[in-house]
Each structure stands twice: as structure tokens, then as C-alpha cells.
C-alpha positions as a LaTeX table, in Angstrom:
\begin{tabular}{lrrr}
\hline
Residue & $x$ (\AA) & $y$ (\AA) & $z$ (\AA) \\
\hline
Met1 & 97.92 & 139.95 & 79.70 \\
Ala2 & 94.46 & 137.94 & 79.79 \\
Gly3 & 95.89 & 134.90 & 79.04 \\
Tyr4 & 97.72 & 134.71 & 82.17 \\
Lys5 & 94.65 & 135.43 & 84.15 \\
Asp6 & 93.83 & 131.87 & 85.17 \\
Gln7 & 97.20 & 130.77 & 86.20 \\
Lys8 & 97.81 & 129.22 & 90.23 \\
Pro9 & 100.36 & 130.91 & 91.43 \\
Ser10 & 103.23 & 127.59 & 91.80 \\
Ala11 & 103.03 & 125.90 & 95.27 \\
Pro12 & 106.13 & 126.95 & 97.17 \\
Glu13 & 108.89 & 124.61 & 97.10 \\
Lys14 & 109.16 & 121.74 & 99.97 \\
Pro15 & 112.85 & 121.90 & 101.78 \\
Pro16 & 114.48 & 118.85 & 101.60 \\
Leu17 & 114.35 & 115.97 & 104.13 \\
Thr18 & 118.21 & 115.64 & 105.64 \\
His19 & 117.35 & 113.56 & 108.80 \\
Phe20 & 115.03 & 111.05 & 110.76 \\
Leu21 & 114.27 & 109.87 & 114.08 \\
Cys22 & 114.31 & 106.80 & 115.24 \\
Leu23 & 114.27 & 103.66 & 117.08 \\
Pro24 & 117.35 & 101.85 & 115.75 \\
Leu25 & 116.03 & 97.72 & 115.64 \\
Val26 & 119.80 & 96.46 & 115.70 \\
Thr27 & 121.62 & 95.66 & 118.44 \\
Pro28 & 124.37 & 93.40 & 119.67 \\
Gln29 & 121.33 & 90.96 & 120.76 \\
Ser30 & 118.90 & 91.58 & 117.86 \\
Lys31 & 121.68 & 91.68 & 115.12 \\
Pro32 & 122.34 & 87.60 & 114.77 \\
Gln33 & 118.44 & 86.77 & 114.69 \\
Leu34 & 117.58 & 89.79 & 112.21 \\
Glu35 & 120.73 & 88.64 & 110.04 \\
Lys36 & 119.38 & 85.03 & 109.88 \\
Ser37 & 116.10 & 85.78 & 109.57 \\
Leu38 & 116.09 & 88.26 & 107.10 \\
Gln39 & 118.81 & 85.97 & 104.87 \\
Gln40 & 116.36 & 83.47 & 104.92 \\
Phe41 & 113.73 & 85.26 & 103.15 \\
Arg42 & 115.89 & 87.35 & 100.59 \\
Asp43 & 116.79 & 83.22 & 99.55 \\
Ala44 & 113.89 & 82.41 & 99.48 \\
Ala45 & 111.90 & 85.09 & 98.20 \\
Thr46 & 114.54 & 85.37 & 95.75 \\
Ser47 & 114.49 & 81.79 & 94.18 \\
Thr48 & 113.02 & 80.84 & 91.10 \\
Ala49 & 110.91 & 78.06 & 92.99 \\
Ser50 & 109.62 & 81.34 & 95.37 \\
Val51 & 105.77 & 82.00 & 95.93 \\
Met52 & 106.57 & 84.96 & 94.50 \\
Pro53 & 109.05 & 85.02 & 91.75 \\
Gly54 & 110.83 & 87.63 & 89.72 \\
Ile55 & 111.46 & 89.80 & 94.38 \\
His56 & 114.79 & 91.28 & 93.44 \\
Ala57 & 117.59 & 91.26 & 96.47 \\
Lys58 & 117.53 & 95.14 & 96.67 \\
Ala59 & 114.51 & 95.19 & 97.35 \\
Ile60 & 114.86 & 93.60 & 100.47 \\
Arg61 & 116.40 & 95.94 & 103.13 \\
Pro62 & 119.86 & 94.97 & 104.65 \\
Val63 & 119.75 & 94.40 & 108.74 \\
Gly64 & 122.12 & 97.46 & 109.11 \\
Ala65 & 119.30 & 99.78 & 107.68 \\
Leu66 & 116.16 & 98.02 & 109.75 \\
His67 & 114.52 & 100.57 & 112.32 \\
Cys68 & 110.91 & 102.61 & 113.10 \\
Thr69 & 110.55 & 106.14 & 112.21 \\
Leu70 & 109.40 & 108.53 & 114.66 \\
Gly71 & 109.37 & 111.66 & 112.66 \\
Val72 & 111.36 & 112.98 & 109.75 \\
Met73 & 113.18 & 116.88 & 110.01 \\
Ser74 & 114.46 & 119.47 & 106.99 \\
Leu75 & 117.12 & 120.81 & 109.14 \\
Asp76 & 120.27 & 123.59 & 108.61 \\
Gln77 & 123.57 & 123.15 & 110.73 \\
Glu78 & 121.77 & 125.49 & 113.40 \\
Gln79 & 118.52 & 123.18 & 113.75 \\
Leu80 & 120.30 & 120.13 & 113.63 \\
His81 & 122.41 & 121.39 & 116.67 \\
Lys82 & 119.39 & 122.40 & 118.03 \\
Ala83 & 117.93 & 118.54 & 117.66 \\
Thr84 & 120.94 & 116.81 & 119.11 \\
Gln85 & 120.71 & 119.01 & 122.07 \\
Phe86 & 117.43 & 118.12 & 122.56 \\
Leu87 & 117.79 & 114.66 & 122.33 \\
Ala88 & 120.96 & 114.84 & 124.77 \\
Asn89 & 118.86 & 116.76 & 127.28 \\
Leu90 & 115.53 & 115.00 & 127.07 \\
Asp91 & 114.11 & 113.64 & 130.02 \\
Ile92 & 113.19 & 109.38 & 128.98 \\
Gln93 & 112.76 & 108.54 & 132.61 \\
Arg94 & 109.83 & 111.21 & 132.87 \\
Leu95 & 108.97 & 110.41 & 129.57 \\
Ile96 & 108.91 & 106.71 & 130.04 \\
Arg97 & 107.28 & 107.56 & 134.23 \\
Asp98 & 104.54 & 109.16 & 132.39 \\
Glu99 & 103.31 & 106.48 & 130.11 \\
Gln100 & 103.71 & 103.31 & 132.97 \\
Thr101 & 102.23 & 103.64 & 136.20 \\
Pro102 & 103.88 & 106.27 & 139.22 \\
Gln103 & 104.26 & 103.08 & 141.20 \\
Gln104 & 106.51 & 101.07 & 138.71 \\
Arg105 & 110.25 & 100.79 & 138.51 \\
Val106 & 111.17 & 102.04 & 134.61 \\
Gln107 & 111.07 & 98.67 & 132.81 \\
Pro108 & 113.05 & 98.43 & 129.85 \\
Phe109 & 111.76 & 98.17 & 126.05 \\
Glu110 & 111.52 & 94.62 & 124.94 \\
Ile111 & 110.13 & 93.71 & 121.55 \\
Asp112 & 109.11 & 90.94 & 118.99 \\
Leu113 & 109.31 & 91.39 & 115.34 \\
Lys114 & 106.79 & 89.04 & 113.65 \\
Gly115 & 104.88 & 88.68 & 111.17 \\
Leu116 & 104.99 & 90.46 & 107.76 \\
Val117 & 102.00 & 92.67 & 106.65 \\
Ser118 & 101.85 & 95.23 & 103.28 \\
Met119 & 101.98 & 98.52 & 102.89 \\
His120 & 98.97 & 98.73 & 100.58 \\
Ala121 & 96.34 & 96.40 & 99.31 \\
Pro122 & 98.66 & 93.36 & 98.68 \\
Arg123 & 97.83 & 93.33 & 95.14 \\
Asn124 & 99.30 & 95.96 & 94.47 \\
Thr125 & 101.90 & 96.81 & 96.85 \\
Ser126 & 105.27 & 98.14 & 96.55 \\
Ile127 & 106.07 & 97.98 & 100.60 \\
Leu128 & 105.92 & 95.12 & 102.98 \\
Tyr129 & 106.90 & 95.41 & 106.57 \\
Cys130 & 106.48 & 94.27 & 110.35 \\
Ala131 & 104.97 & 96.09 & 113.62 \\
Pro132 & 107.07 & 95.68 & 116.62 \\
Thr133 & 105.15 & 94.54 & 119.24 \\
Asp134 & 105.76 & 94.57 & 123.12 \\
Ser135 & 107.43 & 91.29 & 124.69 \\
Asp136 & 105.29 & 91.34 & 127.37 \\
Gly137 & 101.94 & 92.68 & 125.91 \\
Ser138 & 101.93 & 96.00 & 128.35 \\
Glu139 & 101.66 & 98.27 & 125.11 \\
Lys140 & 104.01 & 100.73 & 126.73 \\
Leu141 & 106.23 & 101.04 & 123.33 \\
Tyr142 & 104.06 & 103.08 & 121.20 \\
Pro143 & 102.23 & 105.44 & 123.61 \\
Phe144 & 106.35 & 106.31 & 124.82 \\
Cys145 & 107.08 & 107.19 & 120.89 \\
Leu146 & 103.51 & 109.62 & 120.47 \\
Ala147 & 105.32 & 110.93 & 123.82 \\
Val148 & 108.90 & 111.24 & 121.99 \\
Arg149 & 107.40 & 112.35 & 119.00 \\
Lys150 & 105.41 & 115.42 & 120.61 \\
Ala151 & 108.02 & 116.71 & 122.56 \\
Phe152 & 110.24 & 117.52 & 119.45 \\
Ser153 & 107.46 & 118.27 & 117.08 \\
Glu154 & 106.41 & 120.98 & 120.39 \\
Gln155 & 110.19 & 122.32 & 119.15 \\
Arg156 & 109.49 & 122.13 & 115.95 \\
Leu157 & 112.68 & 119.99 & 115.12 \\
Leu158 & 110.20 & 117.41 & 112.77 \\
Val159 & 108.16 & 118.14 & 109.73 \\
Glu160 & 104.65 & 118.12 & 109.57 \\
Asp161 & 102.54 & 115.13 & 109.53 \\
Asp162 & 98.89 & 114.96 & 111.00 \\
Arg163 & 98.90 & 111.69 & 110.40 \\
Lys164 & 98.82 & 108.64 & 112.88 \\
Leu165 & 102.06 & 107.43 & 113.79 \\
Lys166 & 102.24 & 103.85 & 112.17 \\
Leu167 & 105.98 & 102.02 & 114.20 \\
His168 & 107.11 & 99.53 & 111.60 \\
Ala169 & 110.67 & 97.85 & 110.37 \\
Thr170 & 110.39 & 97.94 & 106.19 \\
Ile171 & 111.52 & 94.02 & 105.07 \\
Met172 & 111.20 & 94.95 & 101.45 \\
Asn173 & 110.84 & 98.10 & 99.10 \\
Thr174 & 110.19 & 98.10 & 95.34 \\
Ile175 & 111.65 & 101.76 & 95.14 \\
Tyr176 & 115.36 & 99.91 & 95.72 \\
Ala177 & 115.16 & 97.39 & 92.83 \\
Lys178 & 116.83 & 97.20 & 89.93 \\
Gly179 & 115.10 & 98.12 & 86.61 \\
Arg180 & 112.55 & 101.00 & 88.10 \\
Lys181 & 110.95 & 102.10 & 84.99 \\
Lys182 & 110.44 & 106.02 & 84.44 \\
Arg183 & 106.65 & 107.02 & 85.82 \\
Ser184 & 103.96 & 106.84 & 83.17 \\
Ala185 & 100.15 & 108.25 & 83.40 \\
Lys186 & 99.45 & 104.97 & 81.40 \\
Pro187 & 97.84 & 102.57 & 84.52 \\
Arg188 & 100.12 & 99.76 & 85.14 \\
Lys189 & 99.13 & 96.08 & 85.09 \\
Thr190 & 100.54 & 94.21 & 88.54 \\
Ala191 & 102.16 & 91.42 & 88.12 \\
Ala192 & 105.24 & 89.16 & 89.07 \\
Leu193 & 107.57 & 91.92 & 87.51 \\
Asp194 & 111.43 & 90.80 & 86.18 \\
Leu195 & 113.39 & 93.70 & 88.51 \\
Asn196 & 116.65 & 92.61 & 86.49 \\
Thr197 & 116.17 & 94.62 & 83.48 \\
Pro198 & 117.94 & 98.41 & 84.10 \\
Asp199 & 116.41 & 101.19 & 82.95 \\
Pro200 & 118.68 & 103.80 & 81.38 \\
Gln201 & 117.59 & 106.82 & 81.94 \\
Asn202 & 115.93 & 106.29 & 85.54 \\
Pro203 & 119.31 & 104.43 & 87.52 \\
Pro204 & 118.81 & 102.90 & 90.79 \\
Asn205 & 119.12 & 104.47 & 93.87 \\
Ala206 & 119.77 & 102.24 & 96.43 \\
Asp207 & 120.64 & 104.71 & 99.04 \\
Gln208 & 117.03 & 106.35 & 98.96 \\
Glu209 & 115.31 & 106.38 & 102.18 \\
Ile210 & 111.99 & 106.72 & 103.90 \\
Asn211 & 110.90 & 110.30 & 102.84 \\
Gln212 & 114.23 & 111.17 & 101.25 \\
Ala213 & 113.64 & 114.49 & 99.30 \\
Pro214 & 113.22 & 112.45 & 95.85 \\
Arg215 & 114.06 & 113.57 & 92.44 \\
Asn216 & 112.75 & 116.44 & 90.53 \\
Asp217 & 109.87 & 114.33 & 88.94 \\
Glu218 & 108.69 & 112.59 & 91.53 \\
Pro219 & 106.53 & 114.10 & 94.46 \\
Arg220 & 108.12 & 113.94 & 98.13 \\
Ser221 & 107.68 & 110.86 & 99.65 \\
Ala222 & 107.49 & 109.07 & 96.51 \\
Gly223 & 108.29 & 105.51 & 96.39 \\
His224 & 107.97 & 105.67 & 100.25 \\
Gly225 & 104.79 & 105.07 & 103.46 \\
Pro226 & 101.20 & 104.15 & 102.73 \\
His227 & 100.83 & 106.60 & 99.71 \\
Ala228 & 103.85 & 105.66 & 98.53 \\
Ser229 & 103.63 & 105.64 & 94.66 \\
Ala230 & 106.63 & 102.99 & 93.59 \\
Pro231 & 106.77 & 102.44 & 90.11 \\
Leu232 & 107.15 & 98.24 & 90.40 \\
Lys233 & 104.01 & 96.90 & 91.95 \\
Ile234 & 103.60 & 93.33 & 92.95 \\
Asp235 & 100.73 & 90.70 & 94.06 \\
Ala236 & 102.30 & 89.87 & 97.68 \\
Thr237 & 99.07 & 87.84 & 98.41 \\
Ala238 & 101.57 & 84.36 & 98.92 \\
Leu239 & 103.79 & 85.50 & 100.54 \\
Leu240 & 102.09 & 87.49 & 103.15 \\
Glu241 & 100.19 & 84.10 & 103.70 \\
Gln242 & 103.53 & 82.27 & 104.47 \\
Tyr243 & 105.42 & 84.18 & 105.95 \\
Lys244 & 102.27 & 85.95 & 108.65 \\
Asp245 & 104.10 & 84.41 & 111.37 \\
Val246 & 107.15 & 84.04 & 110.38 \\
Val247 & 109.58 & 85.79 & 113.51 \\
Trp248 & 112.46 & 87.91 & 112.49 \\
Ala249 & 113.39 & 88.52 & 116.14 \\
Gln250 & 112.52 & 88.45 & 119.76 \\
Asn251 & 112.90 & 89.63 & 122.89 \\
Val252 & 114.78 & 92.12 & 121.68 \\
Ala253 & 116.02 & 95.55 & 123.82 \\
Leu254 & 115.73 & 98.49 & 122.74 \\
Asp255 & 118.79 & 100.22 & 123.84 \\
Arg256 & 118.21 & 103.87 & 121.90 \\
Ile257 & 116.93 & 106.49 & 120.38 \\
Ala258 & 118.98 & 107.87 & 116.98 \\
Ile259 & 118.90 & 110.89 & 115.33 \\
Cys260 & 119.67 & 109.97 & 111.53 \\
Glu261 & 121.16 & 111.23 & 108.05 \\
Met262 & 118.72 & 110.67 & 105.32 \\
Gly263 & 120.28 & 107.58 & 103.38 \\
Ala264 & 121.40 & 104.34 & 104.07 \\
Lys265 & 125.40 & 104.56 & 103.71 \\
Lys266 & 127.36 & 101.61 & 102.16 \\
Ile267 & 129.66 & 99.70 & 104.15 \\
Leu268 & 133.33 & 98.51 & 102.03 \\
Asn269 & 135.71 & 95.59 & 103.37 \\
Glu270 & 139.02 & 96.55 & 101.90 \\
Gln271 & 137.88 & 94.67 & 98.42 \\
Gly272 & 135.89 & 97.60 & 97.55 \\
Glu273 & 133.11 & 95.39 & 98.09 \\
Val274 & 129.24 & 95.94 & 99.77 \\
Val275 & 128.86 & 94.09 & 103.01 \\
Ala276 & 126.41 & 96.01 & 104.62 \\
Glu277 & 124.49 & 99.50 & 104.52 \\
Glu278 & 123.29 & 101.65 & 107.26 \\
Tyr279 & 122.55 & 104.98 & 108.97 \\
Lys280 & 124.40 & 107.27 & 109.55 \\
Glu281 & 123.72 & 108.07 & 113.66 \\
Val282 & 124.70 & 111.89 & 114.52 \\
Ala283 & 122.99 & 111.35 & 118.03 \\
Ser284 & 121.42 & 108.98 & 120.05 \\
Leu285 & 120.32 & 108.89 & 123.64 \\
Lys286 & 120.34 & 105.32 & 125.86 \\
Leu287 & 117.25 & 104.04 & 126.91 \\
Pro288 & 116.97 & 101.94 & 130.21 \\
Thr289 & 118.25 & 98.21 & 129.38 \\
\hline
\end{tabular}
């Protein structure tokens, strides 16, 4: 039995991620603005005349998928019921008052979505995003989001994560693009990648979303977040400079907190064509507007 002496026990398998807590960014007010700005970005970024040619349109997130994640969940049916009930009974007014001065009337959360930032070093990245800012400059949204996340964490409804909350809306993630290459131990060169060549051994999965349970050959959260290891990387330096001041939407009143299922669902028209992608909300709670 000496041959097994130094063997380390395998780490327990982490449970699959099933849901996430978020601030949906698509509202009746924001949707027209986001549709226009995302389409303009998609047309420009995927053009052969782009400063970053070779970006596949699928790398750019659909409007219906835009949100700010507050935490991810791994829930069975009993836990999901607990989470939805907890959200329904969450004292939003108290949480807001705790983060605003007691004398203030509870104010709605109105945000702007501006700029374009890389999740990693700009010369070797797979994720570009914009961060919400309070339209009035009050900086009240972030502490409120921390309070909501803390409330759910105390109920053990979120997967433990000691990283600082980074409020962001993903604009582009190459994990969704066609032609994802099989992971290799060899170092890769960063370039303007041709994302149009399909890989039959590793077909793209446009439904996989932030921190969703990965394939068996991928570590958890591969392709998402600051430690993403997406197979396709780009040098986004020129693109970031070009879009550093872009306005995606402004004066948007956030209208709800939601628990959503992992994996954006395709919306089909009568002809069976994909016309949109969005997340299924299993529960939501209105915010003051």
C-alpha cells in the first residue's frame, strides 16, 4: 500500500450554481436606450473596419441579459422557497433608510451606465463591462447593495464569497463567442482573434452565464469574473480608449431586486428565430421609484 501513501484525498465536489441575486438593468425606461447603444456597439465592434476586428457578435451580451449580480446561489427546491420568501419579506424601506440619513425621504435609485472597462489587463482580456453610478452623485446604491447581500448571506442563501462586491454590467465576454478553443497547457498569444471557426469538440454554449456550473473539464467560474480563464483573449486597448466615455443609458430608475435562474433563455418568434435572450426571474421585489 506504500504506493498510495502520498495520495491526497480528492476535494469535495462543489455544488452546482442554480440561481443568482441581482439588480436587473432592463426596465421600460432603460430598454430603448440600451437597445440603441448596444446595437451601435455591436455594429462597430464587429465591423471589419473596427479598431478591434475579429470580435464575434455573440461575444456581446444581449440587452435582456444585462444585470448587476449581488451574489450567486446553489439551491434545492426547499432552499429556493426559503430564498423567495425571504426576498418577498425583505424590509427594503428599512435597508434604504439605514444607508440614507433618517431625515431623508426614501429616494429611488437612479443610475447612469457609462464607459467601458476591462475585467483584466486590457492587452489580454475576455470581459469588458460598465459600472453603474448614481445619477445624482450620491453614491447610495453601493452600500444598499452591500446591505442586501449581507441580509441574504446571513440566511446562508448565497454561496460564500469574501471578495469585494464589484457592481458591473457585462458588455462583452468572449466565453459566448463561437469557436471556443479546448483548454491547453501551452501559453497562448494574444491577438485579434478569429472567433468564427467552430470547434466540434467544444461547441459554444450561449446559455452559460456568470459563475454557472462549468463543464467537467473546467474549473468553477471559468470564463467569468476577475479570475476568468476564457480560452479566447483579446487586446482591447484601442476599444477601451474609443469607448471610455460612451453612454449606454442614463437616468435609469432601478425598479426591482430579483432572483434569477442561471442561464439566459432564448426567446423565439413564430418563425423559430431567436429574437432575444433573458434570464427567468423566479422572484422579484419592487424598489421605490
